[in-house]
XYZ file of C-alpha atoms in Angstrom:
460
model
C 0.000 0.000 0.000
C 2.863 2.035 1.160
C 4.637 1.218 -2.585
C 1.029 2.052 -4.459
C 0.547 5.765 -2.444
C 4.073 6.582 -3.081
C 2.988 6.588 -7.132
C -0.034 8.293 -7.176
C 1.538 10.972 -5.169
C 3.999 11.550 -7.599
C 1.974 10.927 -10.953
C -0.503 13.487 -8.844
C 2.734 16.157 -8.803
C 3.251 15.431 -12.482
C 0.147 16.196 -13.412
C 0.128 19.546 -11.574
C 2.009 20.890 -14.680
C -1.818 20.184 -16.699
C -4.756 21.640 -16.186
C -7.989 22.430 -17.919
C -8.879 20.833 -21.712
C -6.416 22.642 -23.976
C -2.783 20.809 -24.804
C -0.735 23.233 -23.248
C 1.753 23.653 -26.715
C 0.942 20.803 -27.794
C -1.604 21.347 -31.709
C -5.024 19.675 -31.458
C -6.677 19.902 -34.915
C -10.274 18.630 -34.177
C -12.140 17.544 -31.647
C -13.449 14.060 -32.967
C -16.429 12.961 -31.478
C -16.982 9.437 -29.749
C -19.102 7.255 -31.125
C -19.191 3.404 -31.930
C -17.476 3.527 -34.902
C -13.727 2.431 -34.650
C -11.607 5.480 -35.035
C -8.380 5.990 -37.477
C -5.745 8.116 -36.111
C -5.270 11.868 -37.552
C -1.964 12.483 -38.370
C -2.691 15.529 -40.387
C -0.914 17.651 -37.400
C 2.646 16.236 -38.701
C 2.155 15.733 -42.395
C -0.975 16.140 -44.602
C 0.158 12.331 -46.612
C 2.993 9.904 -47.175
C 3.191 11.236 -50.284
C 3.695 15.013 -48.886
C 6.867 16.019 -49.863
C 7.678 17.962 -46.991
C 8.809 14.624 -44.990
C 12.000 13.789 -47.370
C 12.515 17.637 -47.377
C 12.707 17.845 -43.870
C 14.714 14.616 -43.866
C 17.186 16.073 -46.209
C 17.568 19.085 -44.207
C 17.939 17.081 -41.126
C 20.568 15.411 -43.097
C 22.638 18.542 -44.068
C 22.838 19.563 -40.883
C 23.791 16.363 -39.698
C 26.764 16.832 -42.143
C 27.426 20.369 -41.118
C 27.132 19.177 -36.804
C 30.087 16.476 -38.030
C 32.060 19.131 -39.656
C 32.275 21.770 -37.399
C 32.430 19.391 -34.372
C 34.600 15.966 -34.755
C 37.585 16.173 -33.004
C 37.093 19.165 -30.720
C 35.212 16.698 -28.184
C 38.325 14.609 -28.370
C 40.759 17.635 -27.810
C 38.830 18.256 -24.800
C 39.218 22.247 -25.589
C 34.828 22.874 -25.544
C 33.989 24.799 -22.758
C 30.630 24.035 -20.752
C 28.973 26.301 -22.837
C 29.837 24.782 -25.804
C 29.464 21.947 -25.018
C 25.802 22.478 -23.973
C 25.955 24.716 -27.306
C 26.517 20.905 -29.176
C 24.400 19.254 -27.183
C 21.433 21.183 -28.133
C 22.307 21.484 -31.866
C 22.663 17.509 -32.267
C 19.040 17.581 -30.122
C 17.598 19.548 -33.045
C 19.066 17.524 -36.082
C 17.046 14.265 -34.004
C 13.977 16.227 -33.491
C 13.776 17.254 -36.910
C 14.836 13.684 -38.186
C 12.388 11.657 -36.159
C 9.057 13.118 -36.791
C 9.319 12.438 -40.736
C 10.765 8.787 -39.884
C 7.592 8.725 -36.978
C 5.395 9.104 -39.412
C 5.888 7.395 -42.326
C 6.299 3.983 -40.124
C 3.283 4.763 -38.117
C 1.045 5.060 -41.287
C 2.953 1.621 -42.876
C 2.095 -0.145 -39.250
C -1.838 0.909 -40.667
C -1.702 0.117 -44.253
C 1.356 -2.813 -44.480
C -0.089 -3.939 -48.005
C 0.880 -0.479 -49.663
C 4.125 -1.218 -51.012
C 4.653 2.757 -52.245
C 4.739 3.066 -48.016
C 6.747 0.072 -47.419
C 9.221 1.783 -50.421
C 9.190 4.924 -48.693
C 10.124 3.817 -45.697
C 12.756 1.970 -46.808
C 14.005 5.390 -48.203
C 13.188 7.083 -44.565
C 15.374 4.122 -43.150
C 18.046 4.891 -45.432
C 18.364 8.962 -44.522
C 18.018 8.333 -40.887
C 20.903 5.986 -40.743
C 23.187 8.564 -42.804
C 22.199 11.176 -40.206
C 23.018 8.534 -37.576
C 26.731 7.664 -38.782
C 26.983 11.378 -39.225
C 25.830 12.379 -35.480
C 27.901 9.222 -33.838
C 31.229 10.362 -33.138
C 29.352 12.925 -30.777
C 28.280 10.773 -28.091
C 31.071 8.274 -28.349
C 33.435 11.300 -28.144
C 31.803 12.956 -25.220
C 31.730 9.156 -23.343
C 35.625 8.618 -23.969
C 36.397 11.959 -22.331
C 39.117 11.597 -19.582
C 37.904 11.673 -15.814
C 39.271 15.046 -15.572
C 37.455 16.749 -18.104
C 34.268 14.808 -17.038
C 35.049 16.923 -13.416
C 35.937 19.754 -14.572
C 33.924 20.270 -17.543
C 30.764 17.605 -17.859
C 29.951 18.525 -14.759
C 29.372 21.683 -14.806
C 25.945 23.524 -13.500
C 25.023 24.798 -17.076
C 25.016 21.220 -17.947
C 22.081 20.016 -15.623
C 19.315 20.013 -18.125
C 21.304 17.068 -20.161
C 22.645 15.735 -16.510
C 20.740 12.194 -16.994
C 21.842 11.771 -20.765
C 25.426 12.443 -20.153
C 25.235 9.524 -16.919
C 23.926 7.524 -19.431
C 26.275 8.066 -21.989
C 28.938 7.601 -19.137
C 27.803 4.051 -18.119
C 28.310 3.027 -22.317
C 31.985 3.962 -22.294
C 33.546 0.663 -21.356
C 31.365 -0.758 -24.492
C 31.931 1.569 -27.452
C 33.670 0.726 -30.242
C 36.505 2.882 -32.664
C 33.925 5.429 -34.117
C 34.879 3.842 -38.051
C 33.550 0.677 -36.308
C 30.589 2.406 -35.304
C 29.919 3.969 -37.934
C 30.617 0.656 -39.962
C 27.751 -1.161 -37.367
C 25.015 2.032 -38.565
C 25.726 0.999 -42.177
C 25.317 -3.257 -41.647
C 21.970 -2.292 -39.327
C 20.188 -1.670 -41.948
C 19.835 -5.080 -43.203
C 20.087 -6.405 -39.599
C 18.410 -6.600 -36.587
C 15.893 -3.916 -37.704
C 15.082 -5.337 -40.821
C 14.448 -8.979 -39.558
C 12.394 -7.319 -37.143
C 10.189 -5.103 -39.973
C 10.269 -8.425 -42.145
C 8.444 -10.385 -39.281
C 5.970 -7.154 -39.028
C 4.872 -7.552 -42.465
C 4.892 -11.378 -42.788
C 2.860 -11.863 -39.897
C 0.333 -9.068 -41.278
C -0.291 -11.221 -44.420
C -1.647 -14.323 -42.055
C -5.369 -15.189 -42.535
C -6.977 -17.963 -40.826
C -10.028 -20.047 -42.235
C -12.227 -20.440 -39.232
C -15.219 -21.033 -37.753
C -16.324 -19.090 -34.471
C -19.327 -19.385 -32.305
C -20.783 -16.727 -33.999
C -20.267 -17.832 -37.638
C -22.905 -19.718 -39.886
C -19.847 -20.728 -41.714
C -15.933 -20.965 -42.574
C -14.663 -17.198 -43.261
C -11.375 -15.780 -42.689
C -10.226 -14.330 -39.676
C -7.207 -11.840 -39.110
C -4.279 -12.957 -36.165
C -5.619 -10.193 -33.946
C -9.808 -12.020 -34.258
C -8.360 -15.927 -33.744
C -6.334 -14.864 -30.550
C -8.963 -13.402 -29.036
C -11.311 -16.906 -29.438
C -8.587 -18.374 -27.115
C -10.412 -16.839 -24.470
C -13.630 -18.168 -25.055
C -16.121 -19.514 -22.666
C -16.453 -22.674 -24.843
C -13.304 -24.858 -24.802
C -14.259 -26.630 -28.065
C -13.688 -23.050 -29.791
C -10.929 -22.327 -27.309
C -8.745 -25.451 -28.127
C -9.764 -25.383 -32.019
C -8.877 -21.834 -32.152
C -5.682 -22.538 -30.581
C -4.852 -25.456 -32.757
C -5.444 -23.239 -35.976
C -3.160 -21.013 -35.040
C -0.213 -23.347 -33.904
C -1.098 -24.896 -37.186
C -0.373 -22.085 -38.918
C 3.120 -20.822 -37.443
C 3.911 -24.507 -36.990
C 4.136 -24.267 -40.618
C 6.455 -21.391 -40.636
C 8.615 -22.406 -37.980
C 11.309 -22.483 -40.466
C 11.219 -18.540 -41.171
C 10.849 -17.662 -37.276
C 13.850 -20.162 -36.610
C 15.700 -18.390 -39.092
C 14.487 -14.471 -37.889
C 15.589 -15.418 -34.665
C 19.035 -17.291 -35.173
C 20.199 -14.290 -37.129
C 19.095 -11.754 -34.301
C 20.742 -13.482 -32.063
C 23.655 -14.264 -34.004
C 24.159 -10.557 -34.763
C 23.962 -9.529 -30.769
C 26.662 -12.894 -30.380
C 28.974 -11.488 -32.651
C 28.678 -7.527 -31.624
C 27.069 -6.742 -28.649
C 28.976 -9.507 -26.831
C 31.868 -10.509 -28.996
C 32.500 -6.774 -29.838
C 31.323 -4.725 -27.173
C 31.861 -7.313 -24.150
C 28.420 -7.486 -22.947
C 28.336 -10.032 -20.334
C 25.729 -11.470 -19.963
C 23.952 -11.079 -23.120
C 20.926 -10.028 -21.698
C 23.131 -6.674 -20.113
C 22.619 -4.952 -23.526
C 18.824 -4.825 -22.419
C 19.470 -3.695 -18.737
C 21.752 -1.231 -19.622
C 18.934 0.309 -22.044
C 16.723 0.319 -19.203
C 18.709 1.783 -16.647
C 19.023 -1.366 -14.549
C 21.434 -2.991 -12.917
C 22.424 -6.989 -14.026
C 22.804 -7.800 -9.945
C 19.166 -6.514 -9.640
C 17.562 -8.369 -12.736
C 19.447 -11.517 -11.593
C 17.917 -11.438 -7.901
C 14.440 -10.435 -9.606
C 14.836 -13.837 -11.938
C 16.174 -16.204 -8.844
C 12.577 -15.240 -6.817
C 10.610 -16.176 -9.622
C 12.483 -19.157 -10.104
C 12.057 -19.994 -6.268
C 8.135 -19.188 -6.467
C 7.404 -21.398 -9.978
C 5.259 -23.516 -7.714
C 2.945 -20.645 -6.959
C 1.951 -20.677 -11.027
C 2.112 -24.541 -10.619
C -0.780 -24.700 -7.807
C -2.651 -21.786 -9.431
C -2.768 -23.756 -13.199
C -3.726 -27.314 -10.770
C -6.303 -25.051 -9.154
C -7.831 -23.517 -11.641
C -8.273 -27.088 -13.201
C -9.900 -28.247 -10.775
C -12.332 -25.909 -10.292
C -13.160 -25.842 -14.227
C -13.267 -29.621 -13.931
C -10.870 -29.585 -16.601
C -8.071 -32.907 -16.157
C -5.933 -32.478 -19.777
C -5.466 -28.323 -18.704
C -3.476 -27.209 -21.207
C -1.942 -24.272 -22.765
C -5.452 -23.270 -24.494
C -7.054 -22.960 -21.334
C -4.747 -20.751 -19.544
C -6.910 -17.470 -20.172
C -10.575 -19.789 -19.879
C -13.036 -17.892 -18.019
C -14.100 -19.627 -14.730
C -18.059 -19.492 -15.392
C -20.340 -18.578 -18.113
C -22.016 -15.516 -16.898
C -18.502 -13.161 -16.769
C -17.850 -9.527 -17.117
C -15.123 -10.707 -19.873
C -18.042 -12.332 -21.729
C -19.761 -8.168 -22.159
C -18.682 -6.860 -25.469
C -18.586 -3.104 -24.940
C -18.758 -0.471 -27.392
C -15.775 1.448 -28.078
C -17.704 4.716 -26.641
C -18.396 2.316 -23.766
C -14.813 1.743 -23.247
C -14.430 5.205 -23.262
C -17.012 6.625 -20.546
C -15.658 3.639 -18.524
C -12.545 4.958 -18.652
C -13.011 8.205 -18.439
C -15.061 8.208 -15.623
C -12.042 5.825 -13.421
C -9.179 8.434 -14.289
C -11.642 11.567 -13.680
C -12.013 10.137 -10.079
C -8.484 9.871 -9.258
C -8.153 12.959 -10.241
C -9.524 15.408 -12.651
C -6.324 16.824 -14.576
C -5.466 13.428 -15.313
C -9.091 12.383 -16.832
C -8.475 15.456 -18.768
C -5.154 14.743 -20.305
C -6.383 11.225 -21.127
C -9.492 12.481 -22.725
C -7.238 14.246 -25.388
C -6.152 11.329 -26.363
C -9.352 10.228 -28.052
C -10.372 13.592 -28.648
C -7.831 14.728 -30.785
C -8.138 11.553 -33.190
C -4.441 10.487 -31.758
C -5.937 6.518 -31.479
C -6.143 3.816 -34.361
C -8.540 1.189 -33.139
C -10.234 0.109 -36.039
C -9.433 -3.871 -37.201
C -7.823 -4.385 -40.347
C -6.518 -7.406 -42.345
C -3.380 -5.144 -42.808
C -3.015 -3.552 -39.416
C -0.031 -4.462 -37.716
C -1.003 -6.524 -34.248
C -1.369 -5.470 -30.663
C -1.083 -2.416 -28.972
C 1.608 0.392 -28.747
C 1.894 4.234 -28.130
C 4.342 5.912 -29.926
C 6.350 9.653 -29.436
C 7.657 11.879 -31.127
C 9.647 14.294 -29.260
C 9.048 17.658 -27.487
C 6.366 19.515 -28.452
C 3.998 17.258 -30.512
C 1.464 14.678 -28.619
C 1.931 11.048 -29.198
C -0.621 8.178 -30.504
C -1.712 5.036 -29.814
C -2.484 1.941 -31.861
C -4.491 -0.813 -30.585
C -7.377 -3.664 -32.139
C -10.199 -2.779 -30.499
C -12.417 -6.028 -30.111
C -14.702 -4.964 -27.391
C -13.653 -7.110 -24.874
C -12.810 -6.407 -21.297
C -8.767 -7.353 -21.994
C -9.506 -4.305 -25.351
C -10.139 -2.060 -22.528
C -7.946 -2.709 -20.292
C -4.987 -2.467 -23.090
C -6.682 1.361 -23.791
C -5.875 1.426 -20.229
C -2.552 0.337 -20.709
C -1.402 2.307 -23.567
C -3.538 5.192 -21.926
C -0.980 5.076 -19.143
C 1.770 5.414 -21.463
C 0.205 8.077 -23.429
C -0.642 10.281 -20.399
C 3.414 9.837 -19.379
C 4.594 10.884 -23.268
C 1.815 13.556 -22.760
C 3.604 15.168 -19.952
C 6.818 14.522 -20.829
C 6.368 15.890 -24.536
C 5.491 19.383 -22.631
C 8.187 19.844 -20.033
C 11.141 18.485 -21.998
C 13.101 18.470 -24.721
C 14.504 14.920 -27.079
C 17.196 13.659 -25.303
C 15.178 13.968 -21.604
C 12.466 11.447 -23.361
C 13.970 8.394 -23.525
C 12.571 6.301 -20.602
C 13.631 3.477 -19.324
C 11.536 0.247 -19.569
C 10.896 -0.383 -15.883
C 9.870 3.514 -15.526
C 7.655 3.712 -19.018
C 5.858 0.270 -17.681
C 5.172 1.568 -14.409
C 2.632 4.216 -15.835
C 1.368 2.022 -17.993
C 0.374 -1.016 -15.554
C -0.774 2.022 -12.768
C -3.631 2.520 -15.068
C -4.483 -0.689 -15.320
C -4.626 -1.073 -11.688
C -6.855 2.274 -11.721
């Protein structure tokens, strides 16, 4: 209890800095109106089309002055002759040149994750992909420079008062010293990305967003085709005919595949084997995650060795829950089975439903909250509408200071649907704030802090 009042009090101090129903500097076009019908996001407020040709203009300028930062700056971090000043002078230019790089990049992925059949988008962002990683081997002797600084100009200079504002992303870029390569090498690892990690990752994006599923559900006078996001959600089902069938359909399915997701995975891992830990000297592997989030390896070992020691709280739960369903071959399809018929999970809500449900928990709390969620909807900044070439799931996505995120779910209109607009809510009210009060490089949040807003609104 002590834990849960500690966080409201200080997501209640955050949201001090909101009030009222206007986004304090942040552009609100329209005020959509909630209704039943599954809304596409607006993202008129950054460009008016992928086909606008403002986002490859602003990616070439972003991209000049990427060239111009490398110019007038490579080597003078290594002389260690940059006063404070100057330094902060840097640090703010190299902010800008990601600020303006991002929000083209933002949005051209954000409206392929929407339409991932359009191969003019998929194109496009290939291009996007491209620029951005030129700007990237352009900008990457700065950090590596500033995080190979001797101890003495780290005192004397780094730390300097004037500095403050960029206090946490000079720490951070501290605590990556020990793994940074040569900058050619770096530079060399920007270049090979592009086909890498990245793209196995976009590859598995798009393959998985061409999966149909013949199928019939409880609903269904017949056999029709249903999209990943519809057959996952029948593995909840009251009925554990249509649970287990569902299930079997779509192990079917990427049981068929295994080959390609064997494959996707072996080379992701292969590339971290070879660079991250043959390169860099990550030890262990999964330190290249930790030290992205901020966290220590001692502390995600000890959190790993208590779940370990509790396993056989999960065990008696699972034997529990079987008995009470009366069910003696449990299985993996009946891990999410409802425990009666008559259920709250069983409701299908509208999404205005989900909405005024919503709305109503975070204007208890407390009202400036309830009113920075409410922009979120408001403003047309959520895509929940199913599509056979949606990508999956649920995500909100920023884009830097100044300009109000979005969110992307599949609305189905089940309890778990709202409870993920609860979810990404969380997030969105945390990128809300944050987009106001700082600038690029304060953003960057680690993944125990960004999951921490998310999962208090789901408690809410």
């Amino acid at each position: 209890m002590i834990k849960t009042a500690a966080i409201m009090v200080l997501l209640i101090s955050a949201t001090n800095i909101y009030a009222g129903d206007t986004m304090k500097g942040l552009t609100c076009l329209k005020k959509a109106k909630i209704s039943n019908q599954l809304p596409e996001w607006d993202l008129s407020f950054l460009y008016s089309s992928y086909k606008d040709k403002n986002i490859f203009g602003d990616l070439k300028k972003a991209e000049a002055l990427s060239e111009s930062f490398r110019k007038s700056y490579k080597g003078k971090i290594d002389d260690e002759k940059l006063s404070p000043a100057q330094v902060l002078t840097a640090i703010k230019e190299y902010e800008s040149i990601w600020q303006k790089a991002i929000v083209p990049m933002g949005y051209l992925s954000n409206t392929y994750n929407v339409n991932l059949d359009n191969e003019q988008l998929k194109a496009l962002n290939g291009k996007a992909e491209l620029s951005l990683a030129r700007i990237g081997k352009n900008l990457s002797f700065f950090e590596n420079s500033l995080a190979r600084t001797s101890d003495s100009y780290k005192k004397k200079v780094l730390s300097a008062k004037v500095l403050d504002p960029y206090r946490n992303f000079i720490n951070k870029l501290n605590s990556k010293k020990q793994y940074l390569l040569s900058n050619e090498l770096e530079e060399l690892i920007i270049d090979k990305d592009i086909n890498g990690s990245s793209a196995w990752s976009n590859f598995r994006k798009m393959f998985e967003s061409k999966y149909s599923f013949t199928f019939k559900g409880p609903e269904d006078k017949k056999e029709r085709s249903y999209t990943l996001t519809e057959l996952v959600n029948l593995v909840e089902h009251k009925d554990r005919d249509v649970r287990q069938k569902a299930a079997e359909t779509y192990l079917k399915r990427f049981n068929q595949d295994s080959y390609v997701y064997a494959h996707v995975y072996n080379s992701i891992i292969q590339d971290m084997l070879l660079i991250e830990k043959g390169r860099r000297g990550y030890y262990p592997l999964i330190a290249v995650r930790n030290k992205s989030s901020q966290l220590d390896n001692k502390v995600v070992e000890a959190m790993h060795r208590s779940v370990e020691r509790h396993f056989k709280l999960a065990q008696r739960y699972w034997q529990l829950k079987a008995k009470i369903l009366g069910i003696k071959d449990f299985n993996n399809a009946d891990v999410y089975a409802p425990y009666s018929s008559d259920r709250i999970e069983d409701k299908k809500y509208t999404y205005s439903e989900a909405m005024e449900m919503l709305q109503g928990t975070f204007d208890a709390f407390y009202e400036p909250f309830g009113s920075a969620f409410k922009n979120m909807y408001s403003c047309g900044l959520v895509h929940a509408k199913l599509s056979p070439n949606k990508r999956g799931g649920a995500y909100c996505d920023s884009f830097g200071h100044g300009i109000a995120p979005i969110v992307l779910i599949n609305y189905q209109g089940n309890i778990e649907d709202i409870s993920t607009i609860a979810h990404e809510g969380g997030h969105w009210i945390h990128f809300f704030l944050i987009a106001e009060e700082q600038t690029l490089l304060n953003s960057d949040v680690p993944m125990a802090t960004a999951e921490t807003a998310s999962v208090f609104n789901e408690m809410l």
